[in-house]
Amino acid sequence: MATRSWASTNVKASLVSVIILALFLTGWHLAVGGTGPTTKMDPEYAKLMGITATQGKSAMPGPMDVAAKLWEHLRDPFYDRGTNDKGLGIQLAYSVARVALGYLLAVLVAIPVGFLIGMSPLMSRALDPFIQILKPISPLAWMPLALYTIKDSGISAIFVIFICSLWPMLLNTAFGVSSVRREWINVAKTLELGPARTAFRVILPAAAPTIFTGMRISIGIAWLVIVAAEMLVGGTGIGYFVWNEWNNLSITNVIIAILTIGVVGMILDQGMARLQRMVAYAD
Amino acid sequence: MRTPFISVQGLKKSFPEPNGKGALTVFEDVWFGVEKGEFACIIGHSGCGKSTILNVLAGLDEATDGVIVVNNQHVMGPSLDRAVIFQGHALMPWLTALGNVELAVSSRHKEWTKAQVRDHAMRYLDLVHLTGSENKKPQQLSGGMKQRVGIARALSLEPQILLMDEPFSALDALTRGSLQDEVISIRAKTRQTTFMITHDVDEAMLLADKILLMTNGPNASVAEIVENTLPKDRSRIDLHKHPNYYPLRNHLIDFLVTRSKELRGVAPVGSEARRNPPIVRPALGGTTHAVAAAHQEQTREADGAALPPGRVSAA
């Protein structure tokens, strides 16, 4: 009985989702569709004015235009026809690679340092003022400094990802480690586990769900920031693609990029959610 | 004078007052001893510092003053020879029942192979009748089964002393009863030296050879040592039929209800009554008071033939 009502809720929800999508697409289609010839004008003049004026059609592409263009992109995602004309897949690969690098560097720093802060009240208090000041800084504010010191726009973007992914992981690791139950620590002590085995066999698994929550927040923020960072540094990546297509006045490609950013962000988040479930424990 | 196996000498715990002036003394000048193979139990109201005494004995807490000597060595920190059964089972929820016991075994015997560790852990899970549930995570086990894993984990260390901090207080009456039976049968095999905290008078009477009565805190102390006058082979079923049952029970209840309050601070710090608290044997036909020193000689003779503690004889 319980499973049946659950299944039927799922089916109903999917149905509602489909209806909402259909309504949205229809609304979009109607909103940008032409109203037919508006005013009679000289054909030469009409040619200059384009369909926006002559047919009452919006410059905004309709869902069919976007779908057609998207199909074109999906058919050949990895083409490379020079600096400003690379396939969507290549651009995404650049962005994902930058995020992965910056994020992994942040993991390597945040988890050990978070462990230290969580274990040592002294270090926690000593590092607290730095964290409090550095944490609220918009990651993009670091960009000029990064460009000046690193002198490489690609690495600067990676640095920006590093700095924005650092804080949630650092704070969550410190919190997870410091709030490991007293009794588990006591068990470790009475079993004479020693510092290394206590860290890896007791504290790490106990804090893992909290650490992974931080890692999930971080990957989300990193994916938000990479688009802005790539708009600034230019060259490659999905952020650069959005800005380049805006300069080309290709709203269709801008919309496709927006959609792709959303899908990739969702995949990253769901991947982390899966890892989070693997380390979760019920108490 | 000979020191007992566990010797608590002039133990004191105080905390600084929150306002920074003075200190709150939970207990002071606490003296008592536990012999090898003996089951000692401590009873007192909340706030008298029973748990602190146990934690100092476990090496998890430090006393403000005084020392504990176990087997002629000062207690300086935690040791595998003093295993603790915690009030809340304190199992690692990410490990299976077997994994929890194996963690303890592998720490005791670092040189053992995985198979050896596993066999040893399984033997102790079997001892507490958990064979078949070894691969379950703690959340899949009932409260009583979790505490059984806790007992198996502590016993698998084959410690010199077993410390139990109100081990069954979180369980329902039926489960508590069956676990008490378990402890009795394990003790019959191992003659494990045990120190337990409880609130439950009946539990103390069933399990303990010796019951330490603590006055109310702050400034608590051991007021009396009550010897269990019930037969050694007692069981839950016929316990209350013994003629000494009610004299003993009444004595303990009377202490908890009225005398724990009245006796607070009666024996001054540093007095003989603190060093050697009076020993009481409540029995039908009148309670006898004994001299502490004479008692110690007696127990030494009685325990001469005891089995080495902490070993399970032929599992």
GROMACS .gro file of C-alpha atoms in nm, chain B residues 168-278:
model
  111
  451PHE     CA    1   2.213  -0.148   3.141
  452SER     CA    2   2.039   0.171   3.250
  453ALA     CA    3   1.922   0.257   2.899
  454LEU     CA    4   1.756  -0.083   2.846
  455ASP     CA    5   1.406  -0.207   2.925
  456ALA     CA    6   1.358  -0.430   3.229
  457LEU     CA    7   1.336  -0.760   3.040
  458THR     CA    8   1.646  -0.695   2.831
  459ARG     CA    9   1.832  -0.573   3.138
  460GLY     CA   10   1.748  -0.896   3.317
  461SER     CA   11   1.878  -1.116   3.038
  462LEU     CA   12   2.199  -0.913   3.012
  463GLN     CA   13   2.251  -0.939   3.388
  464ASP     CA   14   2.221  -1.317   3.353
  465GLU     CA   15   2.477  -1.295   3.074
  466VAL     CA   16   2.718  -1.107   3.298
  467ILE     CA   17   2.670  -1.364   3.576
  468SER     CA   18   2.744  -1.655   3.343
  469ILE     CA   19   3.048  -1.482   3.188
  470ARG     CA   20   3.181  -1.399   3.534
  471ALA     CA   21   3.137  -1.759   3.639
  472LYS     CA   22   3.374  -1.853   3.354
  473THR     CA   23   3.627  -1.570   3.379
  474ARG     CA   24   3.632  -1.450   3.743
  475GLN     CA   25   3.687  -1.109   3.584
  476THR     CA   26   3.764  -0.827   3.828
  477THR     CA   27   3.480  -0.584   3.771
  478PHE     CA   28   3.393  -0.235   3.885
  479MET     CA   29   3.044  -0.116   3.808
  480ILE     CA   30   2.835   0.194   3.860
  481THR     CA   31   2.464   0.152   3.901
  482HIS     CA   32   2.152   0.325   4.025
  483ASP     CA   33   1.971  -0.002   4.056
  484VAL     CA   34   1.978  -0.159   4.403
  485ASP     CA   35   1.857  -0.497   4.274
  486GLU     CA   36   2.124  -0.502   4.007
  487ALA     CA   37   2.391  -0.434   4.268
  488MET     CA   38   2.257  -0.711   4.494
  489LEU     CA   39   2.245  -0.959   4.208
  490LEU     CA   40   2.589  -0.891   4.061
  491ALA     CA   41   2.819  -0.739   4.320
  492ASP     CA   42   3.029  -0.903   4.592
  493LYS     CA   43   3.085  -0.564   4.750
  494ILE     CA   44   2.877  -0.249   4.730
  495LEU     CA   45   3.035   0.091   4.794
  496LEU     CA   46   2.792   0.350   4.921
  497MET     CA   47   2.867   0.711   4.840
  498THR     CA   48   2.722   1.009   5.025
  499ASN     CA   49   2.560   1.288   4.829
  500GLY     CA   50   2.774   1.545   4.650
  501PRO     CA   51   2.934   1.792   4.659
  502ASN     CA   52   3.214   1.685   4.895
  503ALA     CA   53   3.098   1.324   4.860
  504SER     CA   54   3.287   1.031   5.008
  505VAL     CA   55   3.256   0.656   5.054
  506ALA     CA   56   3.044   0.620   5.367
  507GLU     CA   57   3.022   0.242   5.391
  508ILE     CA   58   3.125  -0.075   5.221
  509VAL     CA   59   2.843  -0.328   5.219
  510GLU     CA   60   2.931  -0.691   5.176
  511ASN     CA   61   2.682  -0.896   4.983
  512THR     CA   62   2.543  -1.149   5.228
  513LEU     CA   63   2.351  -1.346   4.965
  514PRO     CA   64   2.489  -1.683   4.849
  515LYS     CA   65   2.753  -1.670   4.572
  516ASP     CA   66   2.551  -1.879   4.327
  517ARG     CA   67   2.247  -1.651   4.344
  518SER     CA   68   2.016  -1.605   4.048
  519ARG     CA   69   1.746  -1.356   3.960
  520ILE     CA   70   1.472  -1.612   4.013
  521ASP     CA   71   1.531  -1.707   4.377
  522LEU     CA   72   1.722  -1.403   4.498
  523HIS     CA   73   1.431  -1.255   4.688
  524LYS     CA   74   1.356  -1.583   4.869
  525HIS     CA   75   1.678  -1.575   5.069
  526PRO     CA   76   1.640  -1.459   5.432
  527ASN     CA   77   1.917  -1.200   5.389
  528TYR     CA   78   1.747  -1.043   5.086
  529TYR     CA   79   1.529  -0.792   5.270
  530PRO     CA   80   1.782  -0.693   5.539
  531LEU     CA   81   2.035  -0.620   5.261
  532ARG     CA   82   1.785  -0.444   5.037
  533ASN     CA   83   1.643  -0.238   5.321
  534HIS     CA   84   1.991  -0.133   5.426
  535LEU     CA   85   2.073  -0.012   5.073
  536ILE     CA   86   1.739   0.162   5.018
  537ASP     CA   87   1.759   0.323   5.361
  538PHE     CA   88   2.103   0.454   5.272
  539LEU     CA   89   1.991   0.600   4.940
  540VAL     CA   90   1.675   0.757   5.084
  541THR     CA   91   1.800   0.907   5.410
  542ARG     CA   92   2.152   0.823   5.521
  543SER     CA   93   2.334   0.932   5.202
  544LYS     CA   94   2.224   1.284   5.290
  545GLU     CA   95   2.285   1.261   5.665
  546LEU     CA   96   2.631   1.104   5.637
  547ARG     CA   97   2.764   1.374   5.405
  548GLY     CA   98   3.076   1.517   5.566
  549VAL     CA   99   3.026   1.326   5.894
  550ALA     CA  100   3.362   1.155   5.864
  551PRO     CA  101   3.611   1.444   5.844
  552VAL     CA  102   3.870   1.460   5.567
  553GLY     CA  103   4.183   1.274   5.672
  554SER     CA  104   4.006   1.066   5.937
  555GLU     CA  105   4.040   0.690   5.979
  556ALA     CA  106   3.677   0.645   5.872
  557ARG     CA  107   3.772   0.787   5.530
  558ARG     CA  108   4.074   0.562   5.487
  559ASN     CA  109   3.895   0.252   5.605
  560PRO     CA  110   3.522   0.299   5.557
  561PRO     CA  111   3.320   0.072   5.787
   0.00000   0.00000   0.00000
